[in-house]
Each structure stands twice: as structure tokens, then as C-alpha cells.
GROMACS .gro file of C-alpha atoms in nm:
model
  324
    1UNK     CA    1   7.392   9.668   5.956
    2UNK     CA    2   7.467   9.585   6.324
    3UNK     CA    3   7.775   9.809   6.323
    4UNK     CA    4   7.575  10.094   6.164
    5UNK     CA    5   7.306  10.064   6.433
    6UNK     CA    6   7.568  10.055   6.710
    7UNK     CA    7   7.739  10.371   6.580
    8UNK     CA    8   7.402  10.542   6.554
    9UNK     CA    9   7.335  10.453   6.920
   10UNK     CA   10   7.669  10.602   7.022
   11UNK     CA   11   7.602  10.928   6.837
   12UNK     CA   12   7.258  10.954   6.997
   13UNK     CA   13   7.408  10.873   7.338
   14UNK     CA   14   7.670  11.147   7.298
   15UNK     CA   15   7.404  11.399   7.191
   16UNK     CA   16   7.174  11.312   7.482
   17UNK     CA   17   7.450  11.372   7.734
   18UNK     CA   18   7.471  11.734   7.628
   19UNK     CA   19   7.130  11.821   7.770
   20UNK     CA   20   7.188  11.829   8.148
   21UNK     CA   21   7.411  12.051   8.366
   22UNK     CA   22   7.552  12.349   8.180
   23UNK     CA   23   7.920  12.391   8.257
   24UNK     CA   24   7.995  12.020   8.302
   25UNK     CA   25   8.319  11.982   8.101
   26UNK     CA   26   8.248  11.619   8.016
   27UNK     CA   27   7.915  11.707   7.862
   28UNK     CA   28   8.069  12.008   7.693
   29UNK     CA   29   8.324  11.780   7.528
   30UNK     CA   30   8.043  11.568   7.378
   31UNK     CA   31   7.863  11.877   7.255
   32UNK     CA   32   8.164  12.052   7.101
   33UNK     CA   33   8.340  11.748   6.956
   34UNK     CA   34   8.070  11.491   6.866
   35UNK     CA   35   8.293  11.294   6.626
   36UNK     CA   36   8.567  11.250   6.886
   37UNK     CA   37   8.306  11.172   7.152
   38UNK     CA   38   8.161  10.895   6.936
   39UNK     CA   39   8.506  10.738   6.904
   40UNK     CA   40   8.571  10.767   7.276
   41UNK     CA   41   8.242  10.586   7.344
   42UNK     CA   42   8.328  10.305   7.100
   43UNK     CA   43   8.412   9.989   7.293
   44UNK     CA   44   8.745   9.828   7.193
   45UNK     CA   45   8.756   9.463   7.084
   46UNK     CA   46   8.795   9.200   7.352
   47UNK     CA   47   9.097   8.970   7.332
   48UNK     CA   48   9.157   8.713   7.603
   49UNK     CA   49   9.534   8.720   7.554
   50UNK     CA   50   9.558   9.099   7.564
   51UNK     CA   51   9.308   9.164   7.841
   52UNK     CA   52   9.264   8.874   8.082
   53UNK     CA   53   9.621   8.749   8.054
   54UNK     CA   54   9.745   9.099   8.145
   55UNK     CA   55   9.834   9.075   8.517
   56UNK     CA   56   9.785   9.447   8.568
   57UNK     CA   57   9.405   9.432   8.552
   58UNK     CA   58   9.236   9.636   8.827
   59UNK     CA   59   9.021   9.355   8.966
   60UNK     CA   60   9.305   9.146   9.111
   61UNK     CA   61   9.302   9.330   9.444
   62UNK     CA   62   9.003   9.565   9.470
   63UNK     CA   63   9.087   9.872   9.672
   64UNK     CA   64   9.451   9.879   9.566
   65UNK     CA   65   9.540  10.131   9.297
   66UNK     CA   66   9.184  10.131   9.161
   67UNK     CA   67   9.087  10.394   8.909
   68UNK     CA   68   8.878  10.433   8.599
   69UNK     CA   69   9.191  10.545   8.413
   70UNK     CA   70   9.361  10.215   8.495
   71UNK     CA   71   9.061  10.015   8.375
   72UNK     CA   72   9.037  10.210   8.050
   73UNK     CA   73   9.404  10.152   7.975
   74UNK     CA   74   9.379   9.782   8.066
   75UNK     CA   75   9.082   9.736   7.831
   76UNK     CA   76   9.254   9.901   7.535
   77UNK     CA   77   9.089  10.242   7.511
   78UNK     CA   78   9.354  10.474   7.368
   79UNK     CA   79   9.205  10.811   7.455
   80UNK     CA   80   9.521  11.005   7.369
   81UNK     CA   81   9.536  10.854   7.023
   82UNK     CA   82   9.171  10.941   6.955
   83UNK     CA   83   9.218  11.300   7.068
   84UNK     CA   84   9.538  11.334   6.867
   85UNK     CA   85   9.350  11.223   6.557
   86UNK     CA   86   9.112  11.516   6.611
   87UNK     CA   87   9.388  11.764   6.706
   88UNK     CA   88   9.261  11.780   7.062
   89UNK     CA   89   9.577  11.706   7.260
   90UNK     CA   90   9.508  11.885   7.585
   91UNK     CA   91   9.502  11.759   7.945
   92UNK     CA   92   9.166  11.914   8.030
   93UNK     CA   93   9.009  11.773   7.713
   94UNK     CA   94   9.155  11.431   7.795
   95UNK     CA   95   8.996  11.448   8.142
   96UNK     CA   96   8.664  11.547   7.986
   97UNK     CA   97   8.681  11.254   7.740
   98UNK     CA   98   8.742  11.008   8.023
   99UNK     CA   99   8.462  11.173   8.218
  100UNK     CA  100   8.228  11.115   7.926
  101UNK     CA  101   8.326  10.748   7.907
  102UNK     CA  102   8.279  10.708   8.282
  103UNK     CA  103   7.904  10.745   8.239
  104UNK     CA  104   7.817  10.426   8.044
  105UNK     CA  105   8.086  10.227   8.231
  106UNK     CA  106   7.971  10.317   8.582
  107UNK     CA  107   7.696  10.053   8.605
  108UNK     CA  108   7.886   9.742   8.486
  109UNK     CA  109   8.210   9.837   8.663
  110UNK     CA  110   8.044   9.928   8.993
  111UNK     CA  111   7.862   9.596   8.984
  112UNK     CA  112   8.171   9.404   8.872
  113UNK     CA  113   8.379   9.549   9.155
  114UNK     CA  114   8.149   9.384   9.411
  115UNK     CA  115   8.061   9.080   9.205
  116UNK     CA  116   8.213   8.808   9.422
  117UNK     CA  117   8.034   8.922   9.737
  118UNK     CA  118   7.702   8.979   9.562
  119UNK     CA  119   7.695   8.649   9.375
  120UNK     CA  120   7.816   8.439   9.665
  121UNK     CA  121   8.069   8.267   9.438
  122UNK     CA  122   7.789   8.075   9.268
  123UNK     CA  123   7.836   8.009   8.897
  124UNK     CA  124   7.467   8.068   8.821
  125UNK     CA  125   7.401   8.387   9.014
  126UNK     CA  126   7.070   8.570   8.996
  127UNK     CA  127   7.061   8.932   9.108
  128UNK     CA  128   6.777   9.180   9.135
  129UNK     CA  129   6.829   9.544   9.039
  130UNK     CA  130   6.561   9.720   9.242
  131UNK     CA  131   6.423  10.054   9.128
  132UNK     CA  132   6.597  10.020   8.792
  133UNK     CA  133   6.606  10.316   8.553
  134UNK     CA  134   6.887  10.429   8.320
  135UNK     CA  135   7.081  10.104   8.355
  136UNK     CA  136   6.799   9.920   8.176
  137UNK     CA  137   6.867  10.089   7.845
  138UNK     CA  138   7.247  10.072   7.855
  139UNK     CA  139   7.370   9.922   7.523
  140UNK     CA  140   7.484   9.559   7.533
  141UNK     CA  141   7.839   9.659   7.443
  142UNK     CA  142   7.877   9.823   7.783
  143UNK     CA  143   7.704   9.550   7.982
  144UNK     CA  144   7.952   9.310   7.824
  145UNK     CA  145   8.217   9.482   8.033
  146UNK     CA  146   8.057   9.312   8.335
  147UNK     CA  147   8.129   8.974   8.177
  148UNK     CA  148   8.489   9.081   8.113
  149UNK     CA  149   8.537   9.188   8.475
  150UNK     CA  150   8.393   8.861   8.608
  151UNK     CA  151   8.625   8.668   8.377
  152UNK     CA  152   8.917   8.874   8.508
  153UNK     CA  153   8.818   8.775   8.862
  154UNK     CA  154   8.778   8.404   8.780
  155UNK     CA  155   8.952   8.280   8.465
  156UNK     CA  156   8.871   7.912   8.520
  157UNK     CA  157   8.498   7.869   8.586
  158UNK     CA  158   8.186   7.918   8.375
  159UNK     CA  159   7.943   8.185   8.495
  160UNK     CA  160   7.580   8.216   8.384
  161UNK     CA  161   7.436   8.532   8.535
  162UNK     CA  162   7.081   8.665   8.547
  163UNK     CA  163   6.983   9.019   8.642
  164UNK     CA  164   6.618   9.104   8.696
  165UNK     CA  165   6.564   9.477   8.645
  166UNK     CA  166   6.260   9.570   8.854
  167UNK     CA  167   6.084   9.902   8.897
  168UNK     CA  168   5.801  10.123   8.771
  169UNK     CA  169   6.048  10.320   8.555
  170UNK     CA  170   6.161  10.014   8.360
  171UNK     CA  171   6.043  10.070   7.999
  172UNK     CA  172   5.759   9.830   7.929
  173UNK     CA  173   5.876   9.756   7.576
  174UNK     CA  174   6.203   9.596   7.689
  175UNK     CA  175   6.225   9.221   7.634
  176UNK     CA  176   6.447   8.964   7.801
  177UNK     CA  177   6.783   8.916   7.632
  178UNK     CA  178   7.107   8.728   7.675
  179UNK     CA  179   7.453   8.854   7.587
  180UNK     CA  180   7.768   8.643   7.575
  181UNK     CA  181   8.141   8.703   7.583
  182UNK     CA  182   8.333   8.590   7.279
  183UNK     CA  183   8.693   8.662   7.187
  184UNK     CA  184   8.679   8.926   6.912
  185UNK     CA  185   9.030   8.831   6.802
  186UNK     CA  186   8.933   8.464   6.744
  187UNK     CA  187   9.199   8.332   6.979
  188UNK     CA  188   9.189   7.949   6.968
  189UNK     CA  189   9.202   7.927   7.349
  190UNK     CA  190   8.880   7.786   7.495
  191UNK     CA  191   8.729   8.054   7.721
  192UNK     CA  192   8.521   7.984   8.029
  193UNK     CA  193   8.158   8.042   7.936
  194UNK     CA  194   8.016   8.383   8.020
  195UNK     CA  195   7.649   8.472   7.976
  196UNK     CA  196   7.438   8.755   8.110
  197UNK     CA  197   7.060   8.726   8.088
  198UNK     CA  198   6.863   9.042   8.156
  199UNK     CA  199   6.493   9.036   8.241
  200UNK     CA  200   6.282   9.349   8.268
  201UNK     CA  201   5.980   9.401   8.495
  202UNK     CA  202   5.788   9.731   8.485
  203UNK     CA  203   5.659   9.663   8.835
  204UNK     CA  204   5.742   9.737   9.196
  205UNK     CA  205   5.939   9.464   9.374
  206UNK     CA  206   5.642   9.357   9.587
  207UNK     CA  207   5.438   9.307   9.269
  208UNK     CA  208   5.710   9.083   9.123
  209UNK     CA  209   5.720   8.883   9.446
  210UNK     CA  210   5.340   8.852   9.436
  211UNK     CA  211   5.357   8.719   9.079
  212UNK     CA  212   5.608   8.457   9.190
  213UNK     CA  213   5.379   8.351   9.475
  214UNK     CA  214   5.082   8.322   9.240
  215UNK     CA  215   5.278   8.118   8.986
  216UNK     CA  216   5.427   7.898   9.258
  217UNK     CA  217   5.160   7.877   9.531
  218UNK     CA  218   5.354   7.606   9.710
  219UNK     CA  219   5.649   7.843   9.767
  220UNK     CA  220   5.739   7.916  10.127
  221UNK     CA  221   5.860   8.245  10.268
  222UNK     CA  222   6.213   8.107  10.283
  223UNK     CA  223   6.201   8.004   9.917
  224UNK     CA  224   6.091   8.355   9.817
  225UNK     CA  225   6.384   8.498  10.013
  226UNK     CA  226   6.618   8.278   9.813
  227UNK     CA  227   6.494   8.369   9.463
  228UNK     CA  228   6.785   8.613   9.431
  229UNK     CA  229   7.145   8.575   9.546
  230UNK     CA  230   7.188   8.948   9.595
  231UNK     CA  231   7.039   9.289   9.526
  232UNK     CA  232   7.163   9.619   9.384
  233UNK     CA  233   6.999   9.959   9.416
  234UNK     CA  234   7.160  10.218   9.190
  235UNK     CA  235   7.103  10.572   9.322
  236UNK     CA  236   6.770  10.490   9.489
  237UNK     CA  237   6.733  10.810   9.691
  238UNK     CA  238   6.631  10.624  10.006
  239UNK     CA  239   6.644  10.942  10.211
  240UNK     CA  240   6.518  11.188   9.954
  241UNK     CA  241   6.217  11.375  10.096
  242UNK     CA  242   6.009  11.290   9.790
  243UNK     CA  243   6.098  10.920   9.790
  244UNK     CA  244   6.176  10.792  10.137
  245UNK     CA  245   5.828  10.670  10.239
  246UNK     CA  246   5.802  10.453   9.928
  247UNK     CA  247   6.124  10.266  10.014
  248UNK     CA  248   6.035  10.161  10.371
  249UNK     CA  249   5.851   9.831  10.293
  250UNK     CA  250   6.102   9.741  10.021
  251UNK     CA  251   6.397   9.787  10.257
  252UNK     CA  252   6.226   9.571  10.517
  253UNK     CA  253   6.189   9.290  10.264
  254UNK     CA  254   6.545   9.323  10.132
  255UNK     CA  255   6.702   9.324  10.477
  256UNK     CA  256   6.486   9.027  10.573
  257UNK     CA  257   6.627   8.814  10.293
  258UNK     CA  258   6.971   8.819  10.455
  259UNK     CA  259   7.128   8.857  10.110
  260UNK     CA  260   7.404   9.104  10.023
  261UNK     CA  261   7.278   9.440   9.899
  262UNK     CA  262   7.477   9.701   9.707
  263UNK     CA  263   7.356  10.059   9.744
  264UNK     CA  264   7.489  10.360   9.555
  265UNK     CA  265   7.417  10.730   9.599
  266UNK     CA  266   7.429  11.037   9.376
  267UNK     CA  267   7.640  11.256   9.607
  268UNK     CA  268   7.777  11.300   9.959
  269UNK     CA  269   7.447  11.464  10.057
  270UNK     CA  270   7.248  11.182   9.903
  271UNK     CA  271   7.466  10.919  10.075
  272UNK     CA  272   7.422  11.079  10.417
  273UNK     CA  273   7.043  11.093  10.379
  274UNK     CA  274   7.037  10.731  10.261
  275UNK     CA  275   7.263  10.624  10.549
  276UNK     CA  276   7.021  10.762  10.806
  277UNK     CA  277   6.721  10.586  10.649
  278UNK     CA  278   6.909  10.259  10.605
  279UNK     CA  279   7.034  10.255  10.965
  280UNK     CA  280   6.678  10.322  11.086
  281UNK     CA  281   6.548  10.034  10.871
  282UNK     CA  282   6.819   9.804  11.008
  283UNK     CA  283   6.737   9.905  11.365
  284UNK     CA  284   6.367   9.831  11.302
  285UNK     CA  285   6.479   9.480  11.205
  286UNK     CA  286   6.693   9.448  11.522
  287UNK     CA  287   7.004   9.472  11.307
  288UNK     CA  288   7.289   9.681  11.452
  289UNK     CA  289   7.518   9.686  11.149
  290UNK     CA  290   7.690  10.018  11.082
  291UNK     CA  291   7.629  10.192  10.749
  292UNK     CA  292   7.921  10.377  10.593
  293UNK     CA  293   7.918  10.499  10.234
  294UNK     CA  294   8.251  10.529  10.052
  295UNK     CA  295   8.356  10.707   9.734
  296UNK     CA  296   8.315  10.483   9.428
  297UNK     CA  297   8.624  10.470   9.201
  298UNK     CA  298   8.394  10.385   8.909
  299UNK     CA  299   8.142  10.663   8.963
  300UNK     CA  300   8.009  10.855   8.666
  301UNK     CA  301   8.185  11.190   8.633
  302UNK     CA  302   7.889  11.345   8.458
  303UNK     CA  303   7.697  11.608   8.655
  304UNK     CA  304   7.321  11.647   8.671
  305UNK     CA  305   7.091  11.880   8.861
  306UNK     CA  306   6.858  11.728   9.120
  307UNK     CA  307   6.510  11.785   8.971
  308UNK     CA  308   6.382  11.859   9.322
  309UNK     CA  309   6.667  12.094   9.423
  310UNK     CA  310   6.855  12.299   9.164
  311UNK     CA  311   7.147  12.359   9.404
  312UNK     CA  312   7.213  11.987   9.445
  313UNK     CA  313   7.450  11.846   9.179
  314UNK     CA  314   7.436  11.471   9.119
  315UNK     CA  315   7.678  11.217   8.972
  316UNK     CA  316   7.544  10.862   8.928
  317UNK     CA  317   7.700  10.606   9.162
  318UNK     CA  318   7.913  10.870   9.335
  319UNK     CA  319   7.918  10.668   9.659
  320UNK     CA  320   7.849  10.308   9.754
  321UNK     CA  321   7.774  10.085  10.051
  322UNK     CA  322   7.767   9.706  10.051
  323UNK     CA  323   7.543   9.551  10.315
  324UNK     CA  324   7.655   9.194  10.366
   0.00000   0.00000   0.00000
């Protein structure tokens, strides 16, 4: 039953991706070849011996020879074999298939790439995903990739992680859940414990903070600042004309915590607008740190049209900046 439900989710996911930018080859692949797309989106089994023990994994030295293609190969996705099975052996089709897979992997891999700096090397890290949207409904099978990347980074220690997804666009029906990492190949080796607990709050961040204060009236300002070890804002649109004024008080709070913050942006244009707003917010807090967005090797390669500007093409997590 669980496998049937999972496959149904994959088919629905592949169909939904076909509804945005016309002409995007990755989306066109899902639309024209739904059976192959479903296989491409199927997550391979996890085996400690085959994955973590493989010294070529891309999280040994971030920044060196990083690519989504390398990660996919390391994790056991055999895209060429899948395409061959469907008589689709073609370089452009292969690129489109990988582009399709980039979309559900962008959130866990972008987060995993910066995990050590965000979590502060604590083995019970608690992060807050501010302004959460699409990442909330990502199937567990993809979020499990975050646990695999953290195990690749540290193969000795247990890690119990909590992510609080906060924002008015978080679906109210979502309930807290915990996913774990088990060896699908039943290797007898005892693995370090990996757990990811996800909580969902259909509220603005200041409302969540207010709830904490009401439930713990003895809490000090410093204690509130230390509720989370780090923050992540996926594609927030800090500098978007329709959104920027709503982010000002949130940015002031986040900067004031002194915690590391990972920002991503939808495009070069989006990143430049966000950079200007973020530098202004830092300056208002007497903080002279320089903001520089870089291209994210684990960006989604899917293309979407900005709902506020039809000439602006977006790709989730195109760019990133880590404030630390």
C-alpha cells in the first residue's frame, strides 16, 4: 500500500510540473514521457556501504567539483539506464531528465550543502525555515536525502534535527512528523542515528515567537534568540516590489539573533534585489557585512514565470547567500 501511494505521488508530481513555463525542456520531458519521468523521480534505495563508504561523495569538500550530476551518480540514480529502457537515449533528453529531478532535490541538497555552518556542529540542531511554501509538501523520500548528506558529512555522530516550517503559506492541515534513515539493504553495520522532525506553523514568524513568549512567560529576549540554531529562507523575494515591506521587521529579528541565515533567490535579478534590501537591513543594524549571492550548484533547473512579471523567468534556489 505504501509503495502504491508513493508511486501515485510521483505520477502526480510529474504531471503538476507540466503546468508552468511552456518551452522548458525539463517540464516538456515530464509531459511527453510520463512513465520515464516517474522512474526518474523514484528515489534509489539507500545502502551505507554503497553510498557513505564511497569516497567520491560530493560533500567531502564543498565547492570542489560540485554538481547535481555527481550527486545523482553517487546516490545510485542511473538515468541513462532508465532512458534506454524507454528508447530515449539522447543527450538533450538526458539533460531534461536530470533537470526534472533537480526540482525535488533542490531543497534538501541546498540545505545539506550548508548544514555544518547552519547547525553549528550541534547534534540536536533546530532550524527555522521562514516563509516556507513548496518545501513543506515535499515527499519524505526527498527530505531523507538531507539525512543522507548529513551522514556523508559526519559518519560517526548521531544527529537529531528539527526544522520548523513557518509562514502564512504553510498548509494548515500539515501535522508534525519525523523521518529516519535506515539502511534499505539491511547491512548489519550499526549506523549513526539520523532523525528529521518537521513541524509546521501556518503563521508569520513574529506570531510563532509571540506564542513561545506566551507559553514561556519567563523567557528572556536572549532565550528567544536562541530557540533556533539557524534560519533558512528559500526564495523569499526580499527585494520584490510586492513583498519587500513585509520582510523588514522579520529581517531585523533574524539579524538580531546573530545566528547563521541561508538565503536563496529565484534568479540573478531576484538575487540583486534581495542583496540591496539585505545590505540595507544590515546597515540599519550597524552591521557592515558584505552580501554576495553565488550560483547554487543544486538549484532547480525548472523554469517558472514570475506571476508579477511575465518577462522574468524563475528557477527555485538559483542563487544563495549564507550570512554567518
